[in-house]
Amino acid sequence: MKTITSSMTFCGLLAFSCSALAEPAPSLLDQVLQRGELKVCTTGDYKPYTFKTQAGEYEGIDIDMARSLAASLGVKVQWVQTTWKTLMPDMVAGKCDIGMGGISVTLERQKKAYFSTTLDVDGKIPLVRCEDKERYQTLEQMNQPSVRLVEPAGGTNEAFVRAFLPNGQLSFHDNVTIFQQLLDKKADVMITDASEALYQQKLKPGLCAVNPTRYLQYGEKAYLLPRDDNTWKMYVDQWLHLSKANGSYQKVIGQWLAVPEGQ
């Protein structure tokens, strides 16, 4: 009888332990609310979405949206400085609750993380000196040994160049002063998203976006989220849906880009 009782006690403890181990970890939604802080990974080098000023302050479309998300939760924002090369490792390591700042949706990123619902469609196009606009209309024209391509390291721009323009001379530069490389004739072509190309065209006379509505590669932008946390994703998606429905997202876009608030 003693042996039977001991066995039953052991089984009961084992079942309790297995039950405890099976309990899912708290969602990031609960963790963010509990800590009172939203950790946002952002590169700070991609106007008009994210930019870190000399004073150390962040600004841009997705910076404003990050503050809106934090306000909806009643928490503060903690900015986590990252780079395009370290964005995914930082996300996987749990350094941030969300990645924001003009992030393109890719299947490679999807293997390791979730994405929010799509923000906008935004494809790859060339950004060049206006005087050279006719010279770089096609991939064939750009995929030449004499063409000097310049990109920030580690992002989707570099991946595009390596895949479609392997014969060009690829060099790397930081995403803040990279546009001056084109103006100073130290580089000829930068492949980037149409939104950034159009913004820089407006910001820097002498630079022209080539065929901004005829994408060389289709792309979408979204916010990056930790994988397998459906509760957190559902909250972010619902917040984004309501932001678009009530016009607040369009209002933020209108403050940075020359588009009607109703679009």
Coordinates of C-alpha atoms in Angstrom, one line a residue:
M1 CA 0.0 0.0 0.0
K2 CA 2.9 2.3 0.8
T3 CA 4.4 1.7 -2.6
I4 CA 1.0 2.5 -4.3
T5 CA 0.6 5.7 -2.3
S6 CA 4.1 6.8 -3.1
S7 CA 3.6 6.1 -6.8
M8 CA 0.3 8.0 -6.8
T9 CA 2.0 11.0 -5.1
F10 CA 4.9 10.9 -7.6
C11 CA 2.4 10.8 -10.5
G12 CA 0.5 13.7 -9.0
L13 CA 3.7 15.8 -8.7
L14 CA 4.7 14.9 -12.2
A15 CA 1.4 15.9 -13.6
F16 CA 1.5 19.2 -11.7
S17 CA 5.1 19.9 -13.0
C18 CA 4.1 19.1 -16.6
S19 CA 1.1 21.4 -16.2
A20 CA 3.2 24.2 -14.9
L21 CA 5.8 23.7 -17.7
A22 CA 3.0 23.8 -20.3
E23 CA 1.7 27.2 -19.2
P24 CA 2.5 29.7 -22.0
A25 CA 4.8 32.6 -21.3
P26 CA 3.0 36.0 -20.8
S27 CA 2.4 37.9 -24.0
L28 CA 4.5 40.9 -24.7
L29 CA 1.2 42.9 -24.4
D30 CA 1.1 42.0 -20.7
Q31 CA 4.8 42.5 -20.3
V32 CA 4.7 46.0 -21.9
L33 CA 1.7 47.0 -19.7
Q34 CA 3.4 45.7 -16.6
R35 CA 6.8 47.4 -17.2
G36 CA 5.2 50.6 -18.4
E37 CA 7.5 50.9 -21.3
L38 CA 7.5 50.0 -25.1
K39 CA 10.9 49.0 -26.4
V40 CA 11.2 50.2 -30.1
C41 CA 14.1 49.1 -32.3
T42 CA 14.8 51.7 -35.0
T43 CA 17.8 52.5 -37.1
G44 CA 17.5 56.3 -37.0
D45 CA 18.9 56.6 -40.5
Y46 CA 16.0 56.3 -42.9
K47 CA 14.1 59.5 -43.7
P48 CA 11.2 60.1 -43.7
Y49 CA 10.5 57.1 -41.5
T50 CA 13.1 57.3 -38.8
F51 CA 16.0 59.8 -38.2
K52 CA 18.2 60.5 -35.2
T53 CA 19.1 64.2 -35.0
Q54 CA 22.4 65.5 -33.8
A55 CA 20.7 66.3 -30.5
G56 CA 20.0 62.6 -30.1
E57 CA 16.2 63.0 -30.7
Y58 CA 14.3 60.7 -33.0
E59 CA 11.8 61.9 -35.6
G60 CA 9.9 60.7 -38.6
I61 CA 6.7 58.9 -39.7
D62 CA 7.3 55.7 -37.7
I63 CA 8.7 57.6 -34.7
D64 CA 5.3 59.5 -34.5
M65 CA 3.5 56.2 -34.9
A66 CA 5.6 54.6 -32.2
R67 CA 4.6 57.3 -29.8
S68 CA 1.0 56.8 -30.9
L69 CA 1.2 53.1 -30.1
A70 CA 2.8 53.7 -26.7
A71 CA 0.0 56.3 -25.9
S72 CA -2.6 53.7 -26.8
L73 CA -1.1 51.4 -24.2
G74 CA -0.5 54.2 -21.6
V75 CA 3.3 53.6 -21.5
K76 CA 6.5 55.4 -22.4
V77 CA 8.8 54.7 -25.4
Q78 CA 12.3 53.4 -24.9
W79 CA 14.2 53.7 -28.2
V80 CA 16.6 50.9 -29.0
Q81 CA 19.2 52.0 -31.5
T82 CA 19.9 49.3 -34.1
T83 CA 21.2 49.0 -37.6
W84 CA 19.9 47.2 -40.7
K85 CA 22.5 44.5 -40.1
T86 CA 21.6 44.0 -36.5
L87 CA 17.8 44.6 -36.6
M88 CA 16.8 40.9 -36.8
P89 CA 19.4 39.7 -34.3
D90 CA 18.2 42.4 -31.9
M91 CA 14.6 41.3 -32.4
V92 CA 15.3 37.6 -31.9
A93 CA 17.4 38.4 -28.8
G94 CA 14.4 40.2 -27.2
K95 CA 15.9 43.6 -27.2
C96 CA 12.8 45.2 -28.5
D97 CA 9.0 44.7 -28.5
I98 CA 8.6 46.1 -32.1
G99 CA 10.8 47.2 -34.9
M100 CA 9.7 50.4 -36.7
G101 CA 11.2 52.6 -39.3
G102 CA 10.5 51.9 -43.0
I103 CA 11.0 48.1 -42.6
S104 CA 10.4 46.1 -45.8
V105 CA 8.5 42.8 -45.7
T106 CA 10.6 39.9 -46.8
L107 CA 10.3 36.1 -46.5
E108 CA 13.8 35.9 -44.9
R109 CA 12.6 38.2 -42.1
Q110 CA 9.3 36.3 -41.9
K111 CA 11.2 33.1 -41.1
K112 CA 12.3 34.6 -37.8
A113 CA 9.7 37.2 -36.9
Y114 CA 6.1 38.3 -37.5
F115 CA 5.0 41.4 -39.4
S116 CA 2.1 43.7 -38.6
T117 CA -0.6 44.2 -41.3
T118 CA 0.8 46.1 -44.3
L119 CA 1.4 49.8 -43.9
D120 CA 1.9 50.7 -47.6
V121 CA 3.1 49.3 -50.9
D122 CA 6.6 50.6 -51.7
G123 CA 8.9 49.1 -54.4
K124 CA 12.5 49.5 -55.3
I125 CA 13.6 52.1 -57.8
P126 CA 16.9 53.9 -58.8
L127 CA 17.9 57.3 -57.3
V128 CA 20.4 59.1 -59.5
R129 CA 21.7 62.5 -60.4
C130 CA 19.1 64.2 -62.5
E131 CA 21.6 64.7 -65.3
D132 CA 22.0 60.9 -65.5
K133 CA 18.3 60.1 -65.3
E134 CA 18.1 58.7 -68.9
R135 CA 21.2 56.6 -68.5
Y136 CA 19.7 54.4 -65.7
Q137 CA 16.2 53.5 -66.9
T138 CA 16.7 49.7 -66.9
L139 CA 18.4 46.9 -65.0
E140 CA 20.6 46.3 -68.1
Q141 CA 21.8 49.8 -68.1
M142 CA 22.7 49.7 -64.4
N143 CA 24.2 46.2 -64.4
Q144 CA 27.5 47.3 -65.9
P145 CA 31.1 47.2 -64.5
S146 CA 31.4 50.9 -65.0
V147 CA 28.3 51.7 -62.9
R148 CA 29.1 52.6 -59.3
L149 CA 26.3 51.4 -57.0
V150 CA 26.1 52.6 -53.4
E151 CA 24.0 51.1 -50.6
P152 CA 23.7 50.9 -46.8
A153 CA 25.0 47.5 -45.6
G154 CA 22.7 44.7 -44.5
G155 CA 19.3 45.7 -45.8
T156 CA 16.9 44.9 -48.6
N157 CA 18.6 47.5 -50.9
E158 CA 21.9 45.5 -50.7
A159 CA 20.0 42.3 -51.3
F160 CA 18.4 43.7 -54.4
V161 CA 21.7 44.9 -55.9
R162 CA 23.4 41.5 -55.2
A163 CA 20.6 39.7 -56.9
F164 CA 19.9 41.8 -59.9
L165 CA 23.0 44.0 -60.4
P166 CA 25.9 41.7 -59.8
N167 CA 28.2 43.3 -62.5
G168 CA 28.1 46.8 -61.0
Q169 CA 30.7 48.2 -58.6
L170 CA 29.0 48.0 -55.2
S171 CA 30.2 50.1 -52.3
F172 CA 28.7 50.8 -48.9
H173 CA 28.0 54.0 -47.1
D174 CA 25.9 55.1 -44.1
N175 CA 22.3 55.8 -44.9
V176 CA 22.5 59.4 -43.6
T177 CA 25.2 60.9 -45.9
I178 CA 24.9 58.3 -48.7
F179 CA 22.9 60.7 -50.9
Q180 CA 25.8 63.2 -50.9
Q181 CA 27.9 60.4 -52.5
L182 CA 25.7 60.7 -55.5
L183 CA 25.7 64.5 -55.6
D184 CA 29.5 64.5 -55.3
K185 CA 29.8 62.0 -58.2
K186 CA 31.5 59.4 -56.0
A187 CA 28.7 57.0 -56.9
D188 CA 26.2 56.8 -59.7
V189 CA 23.1 54.8 -58.6
M190 CA 21.4 54.0 -55.3
I191 CA 18.6 51.5 -55.3
T192 CA 16.1 52.3 -52.6
D193 CA 12.4 52.4 -51.9
A194 CA 10.3 54.9 -53.9
S195 CA 9.2 56.7 -50.8
E196 CA 12.8 57.4 -49.7
A197 CA 13.8 58.3 -53.3
L198 CA 10.9 60.8 -53.6
Y199 CA 11.7 62.3 -50.2
Q200 CA 15.4 62.8 -51.0
Q201 CA 14.5 64.2 -54.4
K202 CA 12.5 66.9 -52.6
L203 CA 15.1 67.4 -50.0
K204 CA 18.2 67.5 -52.2
P205 CA 18.0 69.3 -55.6
G206 CA 20.0 67.5 -58.2
L207 CA 18.8 64.0 -57.2
C208 CA 16.0 62.4 -59.2
A209 CA 13.8 59.3 -58.6
V210 CA 13.7 57.2 -61.7
N211 CA 10.2 56.0 -62.7
P212 CA 8.8 56.1 -59.1
T213 CA 5.6 54.4 -60.0
R214 CA 7.2 51.6 -62.0
Y215 CA 8.9 49.5 -59.4
L216 CA 11.8 47.3 -60.2
Q217 CA 10.7 45.0 -57.4
Y218 CA 7.4 45.0 -55.6
G219 CA 7.6 45.7 -51.9
E220 CA 5.5 46.3 -48.7
K221 CA 6.3 48.0 -45.5
A222 CA 5.2 46.8 -42.0
Y223 CA 6.2 46.8 -38.4
L224 CA 8.5 43.9 -37.2
L225 CA 7.2 41.8 -34.3
P226 CA 8.5 38.9 -32.3
R227 CA 7.5 35.6 -33.7
D228 CA 4.7 33.4 -32.2
D229 CA 3.2 36.0 -30.0
N230 CA -0.3 36.2 -31.5
T231 CA -1.8 38.3 -28.7
W232 CA 0.7 41.1 -29.2
K233 CA 0.4 41.0 -33.0
M234 CA -3.4 41.2 -32.7
Y235 CA -3.2 44.3 -30.5
V236 CA -0.7 46.0 -32.9
D237 CA -2.8 45.2 -35.9
Q238 CA -6.0 46.5 -34.3
W239 CA -4.3 49.7 -33.2
L240 CA -3.0 50.2 -36.8
H241 CA -6.4 49.4 -38.3
L242 CA -8.0 52.0 -36.1
S243 CA -5.3 54.5 -36.8
K244 CA -6.0 54.2 -40.5
A245 CA -9.8 54.2 -40.0
N246 CA -9.8 57.4 -38.0
G247 CA -7.3 59.2 -40.2
S248 CA -4.5 59.6 -37.7
Y249 CA -2.1 57.5 -39.8
Q250 CA -2.9 59.6 -42.8
K251 CA -2.3 62.8 -40.8
V252 CA 1.1 61.6 -39.8
I253 CA 2.0 60.8 -43.4
G254 CA 0.8 64.2 -44.5
Q255 CA 3.2 65.9 -42.1
W256 CA 6.2 64.3 -43.7
L257 CA 5.2 63.6 -47.3
A258 CA 3.3 65.8 -49.9
V259 CA 0.2 63.7 -50.0
P260 CA -3.5 64.6 -49.3
E261 CA -4.6 63.6 -45.8
G262 CA -7.5 61.6 -47.2
Q263 CA -5.2 59.2 -49.1

